[in-house]
Short mmCIF file of C-alpha atoms and ligand atoms in Angstrom, two decimals:
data_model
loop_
_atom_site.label_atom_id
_atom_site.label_comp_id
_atom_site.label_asym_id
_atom_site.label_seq_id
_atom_site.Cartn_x
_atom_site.Cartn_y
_atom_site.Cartn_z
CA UNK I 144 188.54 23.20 191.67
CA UNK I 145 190.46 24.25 188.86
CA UNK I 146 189.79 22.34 185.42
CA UNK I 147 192.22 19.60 184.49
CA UNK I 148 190.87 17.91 182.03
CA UNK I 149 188.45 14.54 181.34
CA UNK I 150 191.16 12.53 183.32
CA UNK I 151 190.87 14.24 186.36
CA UNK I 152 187.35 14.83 186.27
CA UNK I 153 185.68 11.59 185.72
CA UNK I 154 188.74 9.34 186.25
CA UNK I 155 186.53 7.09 189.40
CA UNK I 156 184.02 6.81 185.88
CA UNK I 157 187.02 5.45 183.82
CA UNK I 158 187.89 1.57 183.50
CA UNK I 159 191.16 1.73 182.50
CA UNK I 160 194.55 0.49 184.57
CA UNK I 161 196.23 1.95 187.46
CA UNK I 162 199.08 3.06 185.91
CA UNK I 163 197.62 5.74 183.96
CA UNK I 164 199.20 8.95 183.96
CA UNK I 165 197.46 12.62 183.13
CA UNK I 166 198.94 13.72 180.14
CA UNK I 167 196.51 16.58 179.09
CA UNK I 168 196.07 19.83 176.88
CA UNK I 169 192.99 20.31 179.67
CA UNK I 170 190.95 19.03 176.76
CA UNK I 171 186.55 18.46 177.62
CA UNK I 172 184.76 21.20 179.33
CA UNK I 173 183.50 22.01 175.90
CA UNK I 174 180.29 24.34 175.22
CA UNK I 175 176.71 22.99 174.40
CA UNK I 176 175.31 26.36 172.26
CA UNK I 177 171.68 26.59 171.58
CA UNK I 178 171.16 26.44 168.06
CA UNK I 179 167.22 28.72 167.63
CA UNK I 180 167.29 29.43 164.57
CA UNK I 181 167.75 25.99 162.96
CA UNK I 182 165.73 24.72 165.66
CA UNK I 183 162.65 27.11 164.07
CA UNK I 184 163.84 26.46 160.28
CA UNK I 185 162.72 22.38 161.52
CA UNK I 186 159.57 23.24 162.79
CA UNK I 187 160.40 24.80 166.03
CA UNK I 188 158.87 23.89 169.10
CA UNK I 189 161.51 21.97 170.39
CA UNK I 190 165.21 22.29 171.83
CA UNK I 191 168.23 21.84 169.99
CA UNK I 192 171.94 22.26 170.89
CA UNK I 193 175.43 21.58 169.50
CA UNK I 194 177.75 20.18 171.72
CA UNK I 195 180.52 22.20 170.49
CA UNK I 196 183.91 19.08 170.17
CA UNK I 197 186.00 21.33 167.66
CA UNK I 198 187.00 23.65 170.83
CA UNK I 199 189.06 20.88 172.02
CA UNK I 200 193.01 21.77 172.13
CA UNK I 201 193.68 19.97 168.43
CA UNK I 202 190.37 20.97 166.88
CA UNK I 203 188.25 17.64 167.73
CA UNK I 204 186.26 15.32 169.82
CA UNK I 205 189.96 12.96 169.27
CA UNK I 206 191.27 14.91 172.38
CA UNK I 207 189.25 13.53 175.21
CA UNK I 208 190.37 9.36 174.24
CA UNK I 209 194.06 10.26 173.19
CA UNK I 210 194.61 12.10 176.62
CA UNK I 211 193.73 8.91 177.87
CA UNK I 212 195.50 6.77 175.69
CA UNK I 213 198.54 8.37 175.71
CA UNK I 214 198.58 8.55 179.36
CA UNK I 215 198.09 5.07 179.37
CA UNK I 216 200.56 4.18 177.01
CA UNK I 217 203.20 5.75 178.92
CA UNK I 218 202.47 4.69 182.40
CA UNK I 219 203.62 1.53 180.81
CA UNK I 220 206.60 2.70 179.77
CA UNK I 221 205.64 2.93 175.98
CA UNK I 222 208.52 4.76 173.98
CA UNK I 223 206.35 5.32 170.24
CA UNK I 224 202.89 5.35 169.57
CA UNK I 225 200.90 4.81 166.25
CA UNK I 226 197.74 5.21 164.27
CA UNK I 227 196.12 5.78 161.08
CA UNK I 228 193.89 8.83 160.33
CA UNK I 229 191.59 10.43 158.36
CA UNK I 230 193.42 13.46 159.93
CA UNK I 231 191.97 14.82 163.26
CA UNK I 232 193.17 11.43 165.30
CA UNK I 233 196.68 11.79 163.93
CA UNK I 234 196.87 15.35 164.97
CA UNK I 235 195.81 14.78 168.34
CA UNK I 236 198.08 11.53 168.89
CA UNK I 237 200.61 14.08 167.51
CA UNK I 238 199.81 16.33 170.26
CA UNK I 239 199.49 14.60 173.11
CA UNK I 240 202.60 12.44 171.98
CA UNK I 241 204.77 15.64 171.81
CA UNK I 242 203.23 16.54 175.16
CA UNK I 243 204.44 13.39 176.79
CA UNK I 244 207.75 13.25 174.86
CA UNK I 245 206.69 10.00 172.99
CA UNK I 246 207.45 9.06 169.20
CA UNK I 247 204.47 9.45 166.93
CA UNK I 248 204.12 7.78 163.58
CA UNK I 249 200.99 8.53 161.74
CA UNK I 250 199.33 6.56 158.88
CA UNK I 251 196.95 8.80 156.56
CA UNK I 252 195.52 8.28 152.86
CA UNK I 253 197.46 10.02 150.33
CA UNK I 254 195.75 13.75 149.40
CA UNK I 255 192.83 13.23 151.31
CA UNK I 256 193.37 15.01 154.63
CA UNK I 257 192.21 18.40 155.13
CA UNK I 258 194.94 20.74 155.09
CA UNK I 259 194.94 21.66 159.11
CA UNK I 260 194.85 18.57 160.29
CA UNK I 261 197.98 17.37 158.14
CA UNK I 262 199.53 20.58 159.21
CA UNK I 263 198.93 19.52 162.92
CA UNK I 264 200.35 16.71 162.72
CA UNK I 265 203.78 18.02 161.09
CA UNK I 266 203.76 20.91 163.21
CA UNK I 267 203.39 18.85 166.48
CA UNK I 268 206.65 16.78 165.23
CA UNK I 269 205.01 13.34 164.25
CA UNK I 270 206.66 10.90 161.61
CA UNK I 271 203.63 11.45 158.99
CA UNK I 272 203.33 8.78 156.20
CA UNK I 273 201.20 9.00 153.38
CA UNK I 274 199.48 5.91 152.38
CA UNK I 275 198.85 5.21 148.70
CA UNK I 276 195.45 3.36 149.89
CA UNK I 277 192.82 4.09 151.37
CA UNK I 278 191.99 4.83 155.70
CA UNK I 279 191.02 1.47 155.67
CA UNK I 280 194.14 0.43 154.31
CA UNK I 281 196.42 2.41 156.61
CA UNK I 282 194.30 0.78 159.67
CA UNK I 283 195.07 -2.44 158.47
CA UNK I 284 199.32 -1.74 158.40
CA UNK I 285 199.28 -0.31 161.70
CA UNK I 286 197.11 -3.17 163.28
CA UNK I 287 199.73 -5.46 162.16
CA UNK I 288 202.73 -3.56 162.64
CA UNK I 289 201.55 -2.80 166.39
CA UNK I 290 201.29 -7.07 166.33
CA UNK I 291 205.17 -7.39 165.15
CA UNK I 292 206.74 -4.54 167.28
CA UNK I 293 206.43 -2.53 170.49
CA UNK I 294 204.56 -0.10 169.65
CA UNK I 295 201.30 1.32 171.00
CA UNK I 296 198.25 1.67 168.78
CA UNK I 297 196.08 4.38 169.75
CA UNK I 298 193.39 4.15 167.12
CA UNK I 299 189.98 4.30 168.68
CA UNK I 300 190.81 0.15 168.28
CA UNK I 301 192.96 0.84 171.77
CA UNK I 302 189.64 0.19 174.78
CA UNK I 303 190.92 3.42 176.33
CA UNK I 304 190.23 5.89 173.49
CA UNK I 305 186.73 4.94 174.33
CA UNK I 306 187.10 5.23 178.16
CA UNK I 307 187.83 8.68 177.16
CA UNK I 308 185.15 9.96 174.56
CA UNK I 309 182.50 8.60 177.00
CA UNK I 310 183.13 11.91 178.57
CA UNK I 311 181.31 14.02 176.65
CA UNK I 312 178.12 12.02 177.05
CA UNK I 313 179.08 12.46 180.87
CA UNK I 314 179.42 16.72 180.54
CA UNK I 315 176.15 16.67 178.45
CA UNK I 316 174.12 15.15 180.84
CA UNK I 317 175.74 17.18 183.63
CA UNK I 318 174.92 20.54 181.55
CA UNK I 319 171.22 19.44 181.06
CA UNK I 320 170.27 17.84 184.27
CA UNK I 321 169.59 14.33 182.38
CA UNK I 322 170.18 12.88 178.97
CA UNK I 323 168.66 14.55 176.14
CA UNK I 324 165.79 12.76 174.43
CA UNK I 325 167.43 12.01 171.15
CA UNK I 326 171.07 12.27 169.90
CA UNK I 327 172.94 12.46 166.71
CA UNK I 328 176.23 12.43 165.12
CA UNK I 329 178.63 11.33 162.58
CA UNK I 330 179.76 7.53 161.86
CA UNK I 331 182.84 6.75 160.50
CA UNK I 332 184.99 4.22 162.28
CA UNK I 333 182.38 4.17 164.90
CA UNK I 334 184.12 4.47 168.14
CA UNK I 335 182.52 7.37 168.84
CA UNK I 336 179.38 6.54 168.50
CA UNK I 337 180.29 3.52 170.35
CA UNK I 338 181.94 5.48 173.36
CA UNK I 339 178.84 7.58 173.61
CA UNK I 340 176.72 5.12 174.17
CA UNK I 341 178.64 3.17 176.62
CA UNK I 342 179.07 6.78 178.83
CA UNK I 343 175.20 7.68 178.34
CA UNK I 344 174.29 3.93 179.74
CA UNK I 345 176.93 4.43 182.81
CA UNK I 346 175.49 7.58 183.38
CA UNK I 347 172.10 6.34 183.82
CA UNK I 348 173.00 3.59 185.70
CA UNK I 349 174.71 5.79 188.24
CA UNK I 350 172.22 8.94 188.24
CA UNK I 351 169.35 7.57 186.59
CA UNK I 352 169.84 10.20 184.02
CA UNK I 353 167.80 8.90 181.17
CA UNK I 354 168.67 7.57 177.49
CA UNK I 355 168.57 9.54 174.27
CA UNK I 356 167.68 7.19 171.13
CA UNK I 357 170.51 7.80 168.80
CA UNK I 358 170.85 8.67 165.34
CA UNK I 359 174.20 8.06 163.45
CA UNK I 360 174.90 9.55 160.09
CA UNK I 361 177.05 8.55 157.51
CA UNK I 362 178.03 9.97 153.97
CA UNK I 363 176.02 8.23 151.14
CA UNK I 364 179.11 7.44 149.41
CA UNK I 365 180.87 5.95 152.21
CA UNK I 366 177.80 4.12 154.15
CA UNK I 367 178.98 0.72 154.80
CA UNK I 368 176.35 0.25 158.41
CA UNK I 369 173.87 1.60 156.16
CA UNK I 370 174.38 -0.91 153.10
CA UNK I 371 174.97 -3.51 155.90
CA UNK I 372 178.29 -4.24 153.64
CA UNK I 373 182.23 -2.46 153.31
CA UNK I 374 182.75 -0.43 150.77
CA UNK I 375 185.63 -0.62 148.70
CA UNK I 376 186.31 2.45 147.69
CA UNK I 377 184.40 5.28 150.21
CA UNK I 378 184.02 8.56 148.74
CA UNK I 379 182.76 11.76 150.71
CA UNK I 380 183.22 15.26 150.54
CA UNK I 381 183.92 14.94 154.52
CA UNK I 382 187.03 13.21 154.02
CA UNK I 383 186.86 12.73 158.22
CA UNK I 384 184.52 10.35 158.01
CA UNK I 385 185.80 8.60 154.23
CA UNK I 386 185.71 5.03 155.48
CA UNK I 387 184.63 1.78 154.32
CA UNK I 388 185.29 -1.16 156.87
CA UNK I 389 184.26 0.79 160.53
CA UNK I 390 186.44 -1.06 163.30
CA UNK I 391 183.66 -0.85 165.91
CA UNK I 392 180.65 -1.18 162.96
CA UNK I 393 179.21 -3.80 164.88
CA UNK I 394 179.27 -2.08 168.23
CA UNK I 395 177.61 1.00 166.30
CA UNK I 396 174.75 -0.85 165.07
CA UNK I 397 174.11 -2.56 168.44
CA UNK I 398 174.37 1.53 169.94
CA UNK I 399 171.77 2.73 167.44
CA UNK I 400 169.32 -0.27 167.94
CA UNK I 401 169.54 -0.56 171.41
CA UNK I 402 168.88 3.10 172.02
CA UNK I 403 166.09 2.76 169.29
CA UNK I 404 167.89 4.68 166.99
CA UNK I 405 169.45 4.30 163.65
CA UNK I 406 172.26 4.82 161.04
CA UNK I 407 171.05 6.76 158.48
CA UNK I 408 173.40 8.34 155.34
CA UNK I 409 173.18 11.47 153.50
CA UNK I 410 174.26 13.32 150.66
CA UNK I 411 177.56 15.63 150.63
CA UNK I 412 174.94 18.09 149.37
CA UNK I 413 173.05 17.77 152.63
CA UNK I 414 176.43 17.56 154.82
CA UNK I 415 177.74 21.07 152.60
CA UNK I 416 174.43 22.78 152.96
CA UNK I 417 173.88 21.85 156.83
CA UNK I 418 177.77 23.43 157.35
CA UNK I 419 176.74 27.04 155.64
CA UNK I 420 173.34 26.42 158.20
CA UNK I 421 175.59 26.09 161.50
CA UNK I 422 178.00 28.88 160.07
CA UNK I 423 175.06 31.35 159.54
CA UNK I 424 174.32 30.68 163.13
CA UNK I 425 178.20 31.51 164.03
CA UNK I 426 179.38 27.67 164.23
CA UNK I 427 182.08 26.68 161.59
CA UNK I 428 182.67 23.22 161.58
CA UNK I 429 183.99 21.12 159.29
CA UNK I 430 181.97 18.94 156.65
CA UNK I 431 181.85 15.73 158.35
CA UNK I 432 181.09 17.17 161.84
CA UNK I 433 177.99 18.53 159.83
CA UNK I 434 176.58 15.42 159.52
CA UNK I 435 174.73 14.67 162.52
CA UNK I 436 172.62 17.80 162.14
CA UNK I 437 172.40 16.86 158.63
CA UNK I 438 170.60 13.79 159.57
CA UNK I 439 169.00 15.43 161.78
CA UNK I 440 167.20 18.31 159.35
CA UNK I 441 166.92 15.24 156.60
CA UNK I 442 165.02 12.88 158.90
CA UNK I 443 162.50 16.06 160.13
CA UNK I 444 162.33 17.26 156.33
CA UNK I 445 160.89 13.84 155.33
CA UNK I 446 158.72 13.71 158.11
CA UNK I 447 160.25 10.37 159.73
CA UNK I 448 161.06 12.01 162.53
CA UNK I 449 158.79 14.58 164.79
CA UNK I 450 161.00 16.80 167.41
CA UNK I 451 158.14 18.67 168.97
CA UNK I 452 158.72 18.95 172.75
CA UNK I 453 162.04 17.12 172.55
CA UNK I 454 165.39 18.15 173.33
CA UNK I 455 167.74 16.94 171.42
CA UNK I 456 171.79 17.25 171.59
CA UNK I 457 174.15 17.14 167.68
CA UNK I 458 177.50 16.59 167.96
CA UNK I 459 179.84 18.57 166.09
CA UNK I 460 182.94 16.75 165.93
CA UNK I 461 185.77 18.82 164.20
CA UNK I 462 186.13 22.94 163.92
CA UNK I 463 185.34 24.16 160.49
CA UNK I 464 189.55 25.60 160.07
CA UNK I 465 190.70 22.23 159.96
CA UNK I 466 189.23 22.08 156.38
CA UNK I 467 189.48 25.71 154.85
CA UNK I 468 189.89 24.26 151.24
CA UNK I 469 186.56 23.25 151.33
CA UNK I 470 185.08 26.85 151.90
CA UNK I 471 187.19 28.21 148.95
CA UNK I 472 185.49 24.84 146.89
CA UNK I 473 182.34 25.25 148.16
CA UNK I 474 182.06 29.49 148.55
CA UNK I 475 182.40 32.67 145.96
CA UNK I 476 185.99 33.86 146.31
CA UNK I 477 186.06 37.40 148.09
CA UNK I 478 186.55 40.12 145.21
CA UNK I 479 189.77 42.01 144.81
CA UNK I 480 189.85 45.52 144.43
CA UNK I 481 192.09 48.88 144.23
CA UNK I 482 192.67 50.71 147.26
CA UNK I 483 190.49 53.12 146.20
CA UNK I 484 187.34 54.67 148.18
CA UNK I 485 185.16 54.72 145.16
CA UNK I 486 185.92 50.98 144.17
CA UNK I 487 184.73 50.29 148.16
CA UNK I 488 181.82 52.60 148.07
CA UNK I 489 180.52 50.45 144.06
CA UNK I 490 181.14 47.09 146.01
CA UNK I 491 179.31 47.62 149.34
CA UNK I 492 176.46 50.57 148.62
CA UNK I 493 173.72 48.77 147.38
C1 AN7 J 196 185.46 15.43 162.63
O1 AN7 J 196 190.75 11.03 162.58
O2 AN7 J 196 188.59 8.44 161.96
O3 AN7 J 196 183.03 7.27 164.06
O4 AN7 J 196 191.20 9.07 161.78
O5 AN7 J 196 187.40 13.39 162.47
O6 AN7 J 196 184.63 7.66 165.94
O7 AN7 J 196 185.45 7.41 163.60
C2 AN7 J 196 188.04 10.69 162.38
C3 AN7 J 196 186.72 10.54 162.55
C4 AN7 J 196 183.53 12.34 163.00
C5 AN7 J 196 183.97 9.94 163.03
N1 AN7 J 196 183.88 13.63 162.90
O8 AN7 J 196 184.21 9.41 164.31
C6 AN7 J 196 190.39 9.91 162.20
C7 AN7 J 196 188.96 9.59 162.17
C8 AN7 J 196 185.16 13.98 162.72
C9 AN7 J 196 186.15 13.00 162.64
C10 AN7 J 196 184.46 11.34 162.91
C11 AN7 J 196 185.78 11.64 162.71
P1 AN7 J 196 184.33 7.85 164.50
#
């Protein structure tokens, strides 16, 4: 059967209403690569794979629950849709608004979205509004404005966004046979962590596929489930995940205890250093999709956590060319020189 998306092929999986529609960029289906070499620079002996989410159609994992959403949204006969971002959820409600012919209004904290996703969203024709605040802050308007007016909300607040991000924890236990043993990605407002979850539990239920304990990582400066408290002002090189009041915190914590997990935090140094890792091993992703694997090499390194004989699945959320600025930050700036054979020959001969 051809592919049409996470709609069509898990819909009879899906609890959400009747009247859903398929709007879809054919988003899911996406790659889980082997990942060797970091797999020997922890120790080896074990298997490790990214499950690649930035090769959805906007760049992120945001596709699979705004397919969904939208669809949704319109089947009711919703006219405008809204949410607040940290970037990749406004340019995939951009997106899949455009492709349903819906208004989209998008919330985001002044000069802290990466350049490609704020692109995104302008280029897919969404209202975008710059918040002097904070993410946290632009949640909080469109919560209330979605209260006063008729307009959908299709933050990962909205149950369906959820109904469709389970779907990855569906393809990865499809690729592998069962779930893996252990788990890890990035927190910030903690639906997808929470989505996750709720698909590897279904799964099991259904195919007796197994449970992966799951570890969630957070930046240190924005590590409100770690702190056990919000934080006022989050600061994180991965401005994805820069957020200090998670929606579905509690619903995170409950994921990583459950599972026998945890939420751990790490240093932008760690989430910096773990994206130059993935991009020696030809995955570019962008900082805050990073820090699962992050957590991941930081929990081994300490010697809290012993893969051996495991096989374990990192999610990496967002593709690394949503955030170029951070590479020209972070990175030597490639030299300039005359067009001149001798100037090549000095620069590369060694
Ligand atoms: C690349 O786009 O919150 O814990 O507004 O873009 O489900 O919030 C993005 C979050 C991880 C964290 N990786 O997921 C938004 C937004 C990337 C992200 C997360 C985000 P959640």
């Amino acid at each position: 059967m051809t592919y049409a998306g996470v709609l069509q092929r898990y819909r009879s999986l899906l609890d959400i209403p009747a009247h859903t529609v398929a709007i879809t960029l054919l988003e899911g289906n996406t790659p889980l690569i082997p990942l060797p070499r970091l797999a020997d620079a922890l120790g080896g002996g074990f298997d490790l794979f990214a499950k690649f989410e930035g090769l959805n159609p906007t760049g992120s994992f945001k596709d699979r629950g705004m397919t969904v959403a939208i669809g949704e949204a319109v089947g009711r006969g919703v006219k405008t849709v809204i949410c607040a971002s940290t970037g990749n959820t406004a340019a995939s409600a951009a997106a899949y608004a455009a492709r349903a012919g819906l208004r989209c209004i998008v919330l985001i904290p002044q000069g802290k979205v990466a350049a490609g996703k704020l692109a995104g969203a302008v280029a897919y024709g969404a209202q975008v509004i710059q918040v002097d605040g904070s993410f946290d802050d632009a949640l909080a308007l469109v919560v209330e404005i979605t209260q006063k007016q008729p307009i959908a909300l299709v933050n990962s607040l909205n149950p369906y966004r959820l109904e469709g991000q389970k779907t990855a924890a569906f393809e990865i236990c499809d690729t592998l046979d069962s779930a893996p043993d252990l788990f890890c990605l990035p927190v910030g407002n903690a639906g997808n962590i929470t989505a996750y979850w709720m698909g590897f539990r279904q799964y099991n239920d259904l195919h007796a596929s197994g449970l992966p304990r799951i570890l969630g990582v957070q930046a240190v400066g924005a590590a409100p489930l770690v702190l056990g408290h919000p934080v006022e002002h989050p600061e994180t090189v991965a401005t994805a995940i820069r957020i200090g009041k998670p929606a579905r915190g509690e619903q995170a914590l409950q994921a990583a205890e459950e599972s026998g997990g945890k939420i751990i935090a790490v240093s932008d140094e760690d989430i910096l250093a773990m994206q130059r890792t993935l991009a020696s091993e030809g995955l570019w992703v962008e900082p805050a999709s990073a820090a699962g694997l992050a957590g991941l090499a930081a929990e081994v390194r300490a010697g809290k956590l012993n893969p051996r004989g495991l096989r374990v699945v990192g999610v990496c959320t967002g593709h690394g060319l949503k955030d170029p600025g951070i590479i020209t930050q972070s990175m030597p700036a490639p030299v300039v020189l005359p067009a001149e054979i001798e100037a090549l020959e000095d620069a590369i001969l060694v």
